[in-house]
C-alpha cells in the first residue's frame, strides 16, 4: 500500500505541474510563475530529478528576463543530467538543448546557441516520428534559419 502511494506521488506532482502549464498557456504568466515557484519550494533543490527538470523547464518559459530564463533552463538540464535521473528524462534532452539555444540567441551569444543547437540535433535524431519529434525538428529548423545556419 505504501509502495502504491509512493508511485502515485510523482504522478500527482506532474499533474500539478501540468495544471500550471495550462494556466500559463491560458495567458496568465505571472500567476503561473508564482505557482511554479511555490512548487519549486515544495520539492526543493534535492527533489526528484524528473520533477525538478520538468518544473524548471516550464518555469523558464514564464520568465520575462532572458538571463532568468537561461538560469532556469540550465537548472532543467542539470537535473536531467544527474546521476539517478530516470531514463524518461532523456527524451527531454532535444527540447532542453533547444531551449538553451534559444536563450543564448536572445542574449546575443550565437556561438553558445549553435553549440546547444548542435546538441539538440544530436538528441533529436533518436526521436520518434510523432507530434513531439516533428515539433522539435521544426523548432530546430526555425532556430537554424534565425542563426543563418
CSV table of N, CA, C and O in Angstrom, one decimal, residues 17-131:
chain,number,residue,atom,x,y,z
A,17,UNK,N,2.0,20.1,-12.0
A,17,UNK,CA,2.8,20.9,-12.9
A,17,UNK,C,2.1,21.2,-14.2
A,17,UNK,O,2.0,22.3,-14.7
A,18,UNK,N,1.4,20.1,-14.7
A,18,UNK,CA,0.6,20.2,-15.9
A,18,UNK,C,-0.5,21.2,-15.8
A,18,UNK,O,-0.8,21.9,-16.8
A,19,UNK,N,-1.1,21.3,-14.6
A,19,UNK,CA,-2.2,22.2,-14.4
A,19,UNK,C,-1.7,23.7,-14.5
A,19,UNK,O,-2.4,24.5,-15.1
A,20,UNK,N,-0.5,23.9,-14.0
A,20,UNK,CA,0.1,25.2,-14.0
A,20,UNK,C,0.5,25.6,-15.5
A,20,UNK,O,0.4,26.7,-15.9
A,21,UNK,N,1.0,24.6,-16.2
A,21,UNK,CA,1.3,24.8,-17.6
A,21,UNK,C,0.1,25.3,-18.4
A,21,UNK,O,0.2,26.2,-19.2
A,22,UNK,N,-1.0,24.6,-18.1
A,22,UNK,CA,-2.3,25.1,-18.8
A,22,UNK,C,-2.6,26.5,-18.4
A,22,UNK,O,-3.1,27.3,-19.2
A,23,UNK,N,-2.4,26.8,-17.1
A,23,UNK,CA,-2.7,28.2,-16.7
A,23,UNK,C,-1.8,29.2,-17.5
A,23,UNK,O,-2.3,30.2,-18.0
A,24,UNK,N,-0.5,28.8,-17.6
A,24,UNK,CA,0.4,29.7,-18.4
A,24,UNK,C,0.0,29.8,-19.8
A,24,UNK,O,0.0,30.8,-20.4
A,25,UNK,N,-0.3,28.6,-20.4
A,25,UNK,CA,-0.8,28.6,-21.8
A,25,UNK,C,-2.1,29.4,-22.0
A,25,UNK,O,-2.3,29.9,-23.1
A,26,UNK,N,-2.8,29.5,-21.0
A,26,UNK,CA,-4.1,30.3,-21.0
A,26,UNK,C,-3.8,31.8,-20.9
A,26,UNK,O,-4.7,32.6,-21.0
A,27,UNK,N,-2.5,32.2,-20.7
A,27,UNK,CA,-2.2,33.6,-20.7
A,27,UNK,C,-1.8,34.2,-19.4
A,27,UNK,O,-1.5,35.4,-19.4
A,28,UNK,N,-1.9,33.5,-18.3
A,28,UNK,CA,-1.6,34.1,-17.0
A,28,UNK,C,-0.2,33.8,-16.6
A,28,UNK,O,0.1,32.9,-15.7
A,29,UNK,N,0.8,34.4,-17.2
A,29,UNK,CA,2.2,34.2,-17.0
A,29,UNK,C,2.6,34.4,-15.5
A,29,UNK,O,3.3,33.6,-14.9
A,30,UNK,N,2.1,35.5,-15.0
A,30,UNK,CA,2.5,35.9,-13.6
A,30,UNK,C,2.0,34.9,-12.6
A,30,UNK,O,2.8,34.5,-11.7
A,31,UNK,N,0.8,34.5,-12.7
A,31,UNK,CA,0.2,33.5,-11.7
A,31,UNK,C,0.9,32.2,-11.9
A,31,UNK,O,1.2,31.5,-10.9
A,32,UNK,N,1.1,31.8,-13.2
A,32,UNK,CA,1.8,30.5,-13.4
A,32,UNK,C,3.2,30.5,-12.8
A,32,UNK,O,3.6,29.6,-12.1
A,33,UNK,N,4.0,31.6,-13.0
A,33,UNK,CA,5.3,31.7,-12.4
A,33,UNK,C,5.2,31.6,-10.9
A,33,UNK,O,6.0,30.9,-10.3
A,34,UNK,N,4.3,32.3,-10.3
A,34,UNK,CA,4.1,32.2,-8.8
A,34,UNK,C,3.8,30.8,-8.3
A,34,UNK,O,4.4,30.3,-7.4
A,35,UNK,N,2.9,30.1,-9.0
A,35,UNK,CA,2.6,28.7,-8.6
A,35,UNK,C,3.8,27.8,-8.9
A,35,UNK,O,4.0,26.9,-8.1
A,36,UNK,N,4.5,28.0,-10.0
A,36,UNK,CA,5.7,27.2,-10.3
A,36,UNK,C,6.7,27.4,-9.2
A,36,UNK,O,7.3,26.4,-8.7
A,37,UNK,N,6.9,28.6,-8.7
A,37,UNK,CA,7.9,28.9,-7.7
A,37,UNK,C,7.4,28.2,-6.4
A,37,UNK,O,8.3,27.7,-5.6
A,38,UNK,N,6.2,28.2,-6.1
A,38,UNK,CA,5.7,27.5,-4.9
A,38,UNK,C,5.9,26.0,-5.0
A,38,UNK,O,6.4,25.4,-4.0
A,39,UNK,N,5.7,25.4,-6.2
A,39,UNK,CA,6.0,24.0,-6.4
A,39,UNK,C,7.5,23.8,-6.2
A,39,UNK,O,8.0,22.8,-5.6
A,40,UNK,N,8.4,24.7,-6.7
A,40,UNK,CA,9.8,24.6,-6.6
A,40,UNK,C,10.2,24.5,-5.2
A,40,UNK,O,11.0,23.7,-4.7
A,41,UNK,N,9.6,25.4,-4.4
A,41,UNK,CA,9.9,25.5,-2.9
A,41,UNK,C,9.5,24.2,-2.2
A,41,UNK,O,10.2,23.7,-1.3
A,42,UNK,N,8.4,23.6,-2.7
A,42,UNK,CA,7.9,22.4,-2.2
A,42,UNK,C,8.8,21.2,-2.4
A,42,UNK,O,9.1,20.4,-1.5
A,43,UNK,N,9.3,21.1,-3.7
A,43,UNK,CA,10.2,19.9,-4.0
A,43,UNK,C,11.6,20.1,-3.6
A,43,UNK,O,12.3,19.2,-3.3
A,44,UNK,N,12.1,21.4,-3.6
A,44,UNK,CA,13.4,21.7,-3.1
A,44,UNK,C,14.5,21.3,-4.2
A,44,UNK,O,14.3,20.7,-5.2
A,45,UNK,N,15.7,21.9,-3.9
A,45,UNK,CA,16.9,21.7,-4.7
A,45,UNK,C,17.3,20.2,-4.8
A,45,UNK,O,18.0,19.8,-5.7
A,46,UNK,N,16.9,19.4,-3.8
A,46,UNK,CA,17.3,18.0,-3.8
A,46,UNK,C,16.1,17.0,-4.2
A,46,UNK,O,16.2,15.8,-3.9
A,47,UNK,N,15.1,17.6,-4.7
A,47,UNK,CA,13.9,16.8,-5.1
A,47,UNK,C,14.2,15.9,-6.2
A,47,UNK,O,15.3,15.9,-6.8
A,48,UNK,N,13.2,15.1,-6.6
A,48,UNK,CA,13.4,14.1,-7.7
A,48,UNK,C,13.8,14.8,-9.0
A,48,UNK,O,13.3,15.9,-9.3
A,49,UNK,N,14.9,14.3,-9.6
A,49,UNK,CA,15.4,15.0,-10.8
A,49,UNK,C,14.3,15.2,-11.9
A,49,UNK,O,14.4,16.2,-12.6
A,50,UNK,N,13.4,14.2,-12.1
A,50,UNK,CA,12.4,14.4,-13.2
A,50,UNK,C,11.5,15.6,-12.8
A,50,UNK,O,11.2,16.4,-13.7
A,51,UNK,N,11.1,15.7,-11.6
A,51,UNK,CA,10.3,16.8,-11.1
A,51,UNK,C,11.0,18.1,-11.3
A,51,UNK,O,10.4,19.1,-11.8
A,52,UNK,N,12.2,18.2,-10.9
A,52,UNK,CA,13.0,19.4,-11.0
A,52,UNK,C,13.2,19.8,-12.4
A,52,UNK,O,13.1,21.0,-12.8
A,53,UNK,N,13.5,18.8,-13.2
A,53,UNK,CA,13.8,19.1,-14.7
A,53,UNK,C,12.5,19.6,-15.3
A,53,UNK,O,12.5,20.7,-16.0
A,54,UNK,N,11.4,18.9,-15.1
A,54,UNK,CA,10.1,19.3,-15.7
A,54,UNK,C,9.7,20.7,-15.2
A,54,UNK,O,9.3,21.6,-16.0
A,55,UNK,N,9.8,20.9,-13.9
A,55,UNK,CA,9.4,22.2,-13.3
A,55,UNK,C,10.3,23.4,-13.8
A,55,UNK,O,9.8,24.4,-14.2
A,56,UNK,N,11.6,23.2,-13.8
A,56,UNK,CA,12.5,24.2,-14.2
A,56,UNK,C,12.3,24.5,-15.7
A,56,UNK,O,12.4,25.7,-16.1
A,57,UNK,N,12.1,23.5,-16.5
A,57,UNK,CA,11.9,23.6,-17.9
A,57,UNK,C,10.7,24.5,-18.2
A,57,UNK,O,10.7,25.4,-19.0
A,58,UNK,N,9.6,24.3,-17.5
A,58,UNK,CA,8.4,25.1,-17.7
A,58,UNK,C,8.5,26.5,-17.0
A,58,UNK,O,8.0,27.5,-17.5
A,59,UNK,N,9.2,26.5,-15.9
A,59,UNK,CA,9.3,27.8,-15.2
A,59,UNK,C,10.2,28.8,-16.0
A,59,UNK,O,9.9,30.0,-16.0
A,60,UNK,N,11.1,28.3,-16.8
A,60,UNK,CA,11.9,29.1,-17.6
A,60,UNK,C,11.0,29.9,-18.6
A,60,UNK,O,11.2,31.1,-18.9
A,61,UNK,N,10.0,29.2,-19.1
A,61,UNK,CA,9.1,29.9,-20.1
A,61,UNK,C,8.3,31.0,-19.5
A,61,UNK,O,7.7,31.8,-20.2
A,62,UNK,N,8.2,31.1,-18.2
A,62,UNK,CA,7.4,32.2,-17.5
A,62,UNK,C,8.2,33.4,-17.2
A,62,UNK,O,7.7,34.4,-16.7
A,63,UNK,N,9.5,33.3,-17.5
A,63,UNK,CA,10.4,34.4,-17.2
A,63,UNK,C,10.4,35.5,-18.2
A,63,UNK,O,10.3,35.3,-19.4
A,64,UNK,N,10.4,36.7,-17.7
A,64,UNK,CA,10.5,37.9,-18.7
A,64,UNK,C,11.9,38.3,-19.0
A,64,UNK,O,12.2,38.8,-20.0
A,65,UNK,N,12.8,38.0,-18.0
A,65,UNK,CA,14.2,38.4,-18.2
A,65,UNK,C,14.9,37.2,-18.9
A,65,UNK,O,14.9,36.1,-18.3
A,66,UNK,N,15.6,37.4,-20.0
A,66,UNK,CA,16.3,36.4,-20.7
A,66,UNK,C,17.4,35.7,-19.8
A,66,UNK,O,17.6,34.5,-19.9
A,67,UNK,N,18.0,36.4,-18.9
A,67,UNK,CA,19.0,35.8,-18.0
A,67,UNK,C,18.4,34.8,-17.1
A,67,UNK,O,18.9,33.8,-16.8
A,68,UNK,N,17.2,35.2,-16.5
A,68,UNK,CA,16.5,34.4,-15.6
A,68,UNK,C,16.0,33.1,-16.4
A,68,UNK,O,16.0,32.0,-15.8
A,69,UNK,N,15.5,33.3,-17.6
A,69,UNK,CA,15.1,32.2,-18.4
A,69,UNK,C,16.2,31.2,-18.6
A,69,UNK,O,16.0,30.0,-18.5
A,70,UNK,N,17.4,31.7,-18.9
A,70,UNK,CA,18.6,30.9,-19.1
A,70,UNK,C,18.9,30.1,-17.8
A,70,UNK,O,19.2,28.9,-17.9
A,71,UNK,N,18.8,30.8,-16.7
A,71,UNK,CA,19.2,30.2,-15.4
A,71,UNK,C,18.2,29.0,-15.1
A,71,UNK,O,18.7,27.9,-14.7
A,72,UNK,N,16.9,29.1,-15.4
A,72,UNK,CA,16.0,28.0,-15.2
A,72,UNK,C,16.2,26.9,-16.2
A,72,UNK,O,16.1,25.7,-15.8
A,73,UNK,N,16.5,27.3,-17.4
A,73,UNK,CA,16.8,26.2,-18.4
A,73,UNK,C,18.0,25.4,-18.1
A,73,UNK,O,18.1,24.2,-18.3
A,74,UNK,N,19.0,26.1,-17.5
A,74,UNK,CA,20.3,25.4,-17.1
A,74,UNK,C,20.0,24.5,-15.9
A,74,UNK,O,20.5,23.4,-15.8
A,75,UNK,N,19.1,24.9,-15.0
A,75,UNK,CA,18.7,24.1,-13.9
A,75,UNK,C,18.0,22.8,-14.4
A,75,UNK,O,18.2,21.7,-13.9
A,76,UNK,N,17.1,23.0,-15.4
A,76,UNK,CA,16.4,21.9,-16.0
A,76,UNK,C,17.4,20.8,-16.6
A,76,UNK,O,17.3,19.6,-16.3
A,77,UNK,N,18.4,21.3,-17.4
A,77,UNK,CA,19.4,20.4,-18.0
A,77,UNK,C,20.2,19.8,-16.9
A,77,UNK,O,20.5,18.6,-17.0
A,78,UNK,N,20.6,20.5,-15.9
A,78,UNK,CA,21.4,20.0,-14.8
A,78,UNK,C,20.6,18.8,-14.1
A,78,UNK,O,21.2,17.8,-13.8
A,79,UNK,N,19.4,19.0,-13.8
A,79,UNK,CA,18.6,18.0,-13.2
A,79,UNK,C,18.5,16.7,-14.1
A,79,UNK,O,18.6,15.6,-13.6
A,80,UNK,N,18.3,17.0,-15.4
A,80,UNK,CA,18.2,15.9,-16.4
A,80,UNK,C,19.5,15.0,-16.5
A,80,UNK,O,19.5,13.8,-16.7
A,81,UNK,N,20.6,15.7,-16.3
A,81,UNK,CA,21.9,15.0,-16.4
A,81,UNK,C,22.4,14.4,-15.1
A,81,UNK,O,23.4,13.7,-15.1
A,82,UNK,N,21.6,14.6,-14.0
A,82,UNK,CA,22.1,14.0,-12.7
A,82,UNK,C,22.1,12.5,-12.8
A,82,UNK,O,21.3,11.8,-13.4
A,83,UNK,N,23.0,12.0,-12.0
A,83,UNK,CA,23.1,10.5,-11.8
A,83,UNK,C,21.8,10.1,-11.1
A,83,UNK,O,21.4,10.8,-10.2
A,84,UNK,N,21.2,9.1,-11.5
A,84,UNK,CA,19.9,8.7,-10.9
A,84,UNK,C,18.7,9.2,-11.5
A,84,UNK,O,17.6,8.9,-11.1
A,85,UNK,N,18.8,10.2,-12.5
A,85,UNK,CA,17.7,10.7,-13.2
A,85,UNK,C,17.0,9.6,-14.0
A,85,UNK,O,17.7,8.7,-14.6
A,86,UNK,N,15.7,9.5,-14.0
A,86,UNK,CA,15.0,8.4,-14.7
A,86,UNK,C,15.3,8.5,-16.2
A,86,UNK,O,15.6,9.5,-16.8
A,87,UNK,N,15.3,7.3,-16.9
A,87,UNK,CA,15.6,7.2,-18.3
A,87,UNK,C,14.6,8.1,-19.1
A,87,UNK,O,14.9,8.6,-20.2
A,88,UNK,N,13.4,8.3,-18.6
A,88,UNK,CA,12.3,9.0,-19.3
A,88,UNK,C,12.7,10.5,-19.5
A,88,UNK,O,12.3,11.1,-20.5
A,89,UNK,N,13.6,11.0,-18.7
A,89,UNK,CA,14.1,12.4,-18.8
A,89,UNK,C,14.9,12.6,-20.1
A,89,UNK,O,15.0,13.6,-20.6
A,90,UNK,N,15.5,11.5,-20.6
A,90,UNK,CA,16.4,11.6,-21.8
A,90,UNK,C,15.6,12.1,-23.0
A,90,UNK,O,16.2,12.7,-23.9
A,91,UNK,N,14.3,11.8,-23.0
A,91,UNK,CA,13.5,12.2,-24.1
A,91,UNK,C,13.4,13.7,-24.2
A,91,UNK,O,13.0,14.3,-25.2
A,92,UNK,N,13.7,14.4,-23.0
A,92,UNK,CA,13.6,15.8,-23.0
A,92,UNK,C,14.9,16.5,-23.5
A,92,UNK,O,14.9,17.7,-23.7
A,93,UNK,N,16.0,15.8,-23.6
A,93,UNK,CA,17.2,16.4,-24.0
A,93,UNK,C,17.2,17.3,-25.3
A,93,UNK,O,17.7,18.4,-25.3
A,94,UNK,N,16.5,16.8,-26.3
A,94,UNK,CA,16.4,17.7,-27.5
A,94,UNK,C,15.7,19.1,-27.2
A,94,UNK,O,16.2,20.1,-27.6
A,95,UNK,N,14.7,19.0,-26.4
A,95,UNK,CA,13.9,20.2,-26.1
A,95,UNK,C,14.7,21.1,-25.1
A,95,UNK,O,14.8,22.3,-25.2
A,96,UNK,N,15.4,20.4,-24.2
A,96,UNK,CA,16.2,21.2,-23.2
A,96,UNK,C,17.3,22.0,-23.9
A,96,UNK,O,17.6,23.2,-23.7
A,97,UNK,N,18.0,21.3,-24.8
A,97,UNK,CA,19.1,22.0,-25.6
A,97,UNK,C,18.6,23.0,-26.5
A,97,UNK,O,19.2,24.1,-26.7
A,98,UNK,N,17.4,22.7,-27.1
A,98,UNK,CA,16.8,23.7,-28.0
A,98,UNK,C,16.4,25.0,-27.2
A,98,UNK,O,16.7,26.1,-27.7
A,99,UNK,N,15.9,24.8,-26.0
A,99,UNK,CA,15.5,26.0,-25.2
A,99,UNK,C,16.8,26.8,-24.9
A,99,UNK,O,16.8,28.0,-24.9
A,100,UNK,N,17.9,26.1,-24.5
A,100,UNK,CA,19.1,26.8,-24.2
A,100,UNK,C,19.6,27.5,-25.4
A,100,UNK,O,20.1,28.7,-25.3
A,101,UNK,N,19.5,26.9,-26.6
A,101,UNK,CA,20.0,27.6,-27.8
A,101,UNK,C,19.2,28.9,-28.0
A,101,UNK,O,19.7,29.9,-28.3
A,102,UNK,N,17.9,28.8,-27.8
A,102,UNK,CA,17.0,30.0,-28.0
A,102,UNK,C,17.4,31.0,-27.0
A,102,UNK,O,17.4,32.2,-27.3
A,103,UNK,N,17.7,30.6,-25.7
A,103,UNK,CA,18.0,31.6,-24.7
A,103,UNK,C,19.3,32.3,-25.1
A,103,UNK,O,19.4,33.5,-25.0
A,104,UNK,N,20.3,31.6,-25.6
A,104,UNK,CA,21.5,32.2,-26.0
A,104,UNK,C,21.4,33.1,-27.2
A,104,UNK,O,22.0,34.2,-27.2
A,105,UNK,N,20.5,32.8,-28.1
A,105,UNK,CA,20.2,33.7,-29.2
A,105,UNK,C,19.6,35.0,-28.6
A,105,UNK,O,20.1,36.1,-29.1
A,106,UNK,N,18.7,34.9,-27.7
A,106,UNK,CA,18.1,36.2,-27.1
A,106,UNK,C,19.2,37.0,-26.4
A,106,UNK,O,19.0,38.2,-26.4
A,107,UNK,N,20.2,36.4,-25.9
A,107,UNK,CA,21.3,37.1,-25.2
A,107,UNK,C,22.4,37.5,-26.2
A,107,UNK,O,23.4,38.1,-25.7
A,108,UNK,N,22.3,37.2,-27.5
A,108,UNK,CA,23.3,37.6,-28.4
A,108,UNK,C,24.5,36.7,-28.3
A,108,UNK,O,25.6,37.1,-28.8
A,109,UNK,N,24.4,35.6,-27.8
A,109,UNK,CA,25.6,34.6,-27.6
A,109,UNK,C,25.4,33.5,-28.7
A,109,UNK,O,25.1,32.4,-28.3
A,110,UNK,N,25.7,33.8,-29.9
A,110,UNK,CA,25.4,32.9,-31.0
A,110,UNK,C,26.2,31.7,-31.0
A,110,UNK,O,25.7,30.6,-31.4
A,111,UNK,N,27.5,31.7,-30.6
A,111,UNK,CA,28.3,30.5,-30.5
A,111,UNK,C,27.7,29.5,-29.5
A,111,UNK,O,27.7,28.3,-29.8
A,112,UNK,N,27.4,30.0,-28.4
A,112,UNK,CA,26.7,29.1,-27.4
A,112,UNK,C,25.4,28.6,-27.9
A,112,UNK,O,25.1,27.4,-27.7
A,113,UNK,N,24.7,29.4,-28.6
A,113,UNK,CA,23.4,29.0,-29.2
A,113,UNK,C,23.7,27.8,-30.2
A,113,UNK,O,23.0,26.8,-30.2
A,114,UNK,N,24.7,28.0,-31.1
A,114,UNK,CA,25.0,27.0,-32.1
A,114,UNK,C,25.4,25.7,-31.4
A,114,UNK,O,25.1,24.6,-31.9
A,115,UNK,N,26.2,25.8,-30.3
A,115,UNK,CA,26.6,24.6,-29.6
A,115,UNK,C,25.4,23.8,-29.1
A,115,UNK,O,25.3,22.6,-29.2
A,116,UNK,N,24.5,24.5,-28.5
A,116,UNK,CA,23.3,23.8,-27.9
A,116,UNK,C,22.3,23.3,-29.1
A,116,UNK,O,21.7,22.3,-28.9
A,117,UNK,N,22.3,24.1,-30.1
A,117,UNK,CA,21.5,23.7,-31.3
A,117,UNK,C,22.1,22.4,-31.9
A,117,UNK,O,21.3,21.4,-32.2
A,118,UNK,N,23.4,22.3,-31.9
A,118,UNK,CA,24.0,21.0,-32.4
A,118,UNK,C,23.6,19.8,-31.5
A,118,UNK,O,23.3,18.8,-32.0
A,119,UNK,N,23.7,20.1,-30.2
A,119,UNK,CA,23.3,19.0,-29.2
A,119,UNK,C,21.8,18.6,-29.4
A,119,UNK,O,21.5,17.5,-29.3
A,120,UNK,N,21.0,19.6,-29.6
A,120,UNK,CA,19.6,19.4,-29.8
A,120,UNK,C,19.4,18.5,-31.0
A,120,UNK,O,18.6,17.5,-31.0
A,121,UNK,N,20.1,18.8,-32.1
A,121,UNK,CA,20.0,18.0,-33.3
A,121,UNK,C,20.5,16.5,-33.0
A,121,UNK,O,19.8,15.6,-33.5
A,122,UNK,N,21.6,16.4,-32.3
A,122,UNK,CA,22.1,15.1,-32.0
A,122,UNK,C,21.1,14.2,-31.2
A,122,UNK,O,20.8,13.1,-31.6
A,123,UNK,N,20.5,14.8,-30.2
A,123,UNK,CA,19.5,14.1,-29.4
A,123,UNK,C,18.2,13.9,-30.2
A,123,UNK,O,17.5,12.9,-30.0
A,124,UNK,N,17.8,14.8,-31.0
A,124,UNK,CA,16.6,14.7,-31.8
A,124,UNK,C,16.6,13.6,-32.8
A,124,UNK,O,15.6,13.1,-33.2
A,125,UNK,N,17.8,13.2,-33.2
A,125,UNK,CA,17.9,12.0,-34.1
A,125,UNK,C,17.2,10.8,-33.6
A,125,UNK,O,16.8,9.9,-34.4
A,126,UNK,N,17.1,10.6,-32.3
A,126,UNK,CA,16.5,9.5,-31.7
A,126,UNK,C,15.0,9.6,-31.5
A,126,UNK,O,14.4,8.7,-31.0
A,127,UNK,N,14.5,10.8,-31.8
A,127,UNK,CA,13.0,11.0,-31.5
A,127,UNK,C,12.2,10.2,-32.5
A,127,UNK,O,12.6,10.0,-33.7
A,128,UNK,N,11.0,9.8,-32.0
A,128,UNK,CA,10.1,9.2,-32.9
A,128,UNK,C,9.5,10.1,-33.9
A,128,UNK,O,9.5,11.4,-33.7
A,129,UNK,N,8.9,9.6,-35.0
A,129,UNK,CA,8.3,10.4,-36.0
A,129,UNK,C,6.8,10.7,-35.5
A,129,UNK,O,5.9,10.0,-35.9
A,130,UNK,N,6.7,11.6,-34.6
A,130,UNK,CA,5.4,11.9,-34.0
A,130,UNK,C,5.2,13.4,-33.7
A,130,UNK,O,6.1,14.1,-34.2
A,131,UNK,N,4.2,13.8,-33.1
A,131,UNK,CA,4.0,15.2,-32.9
A,131,UNK,C,5.1,15.9,-32.1
A,131,UNK,O,5.6,17.0,-32.5
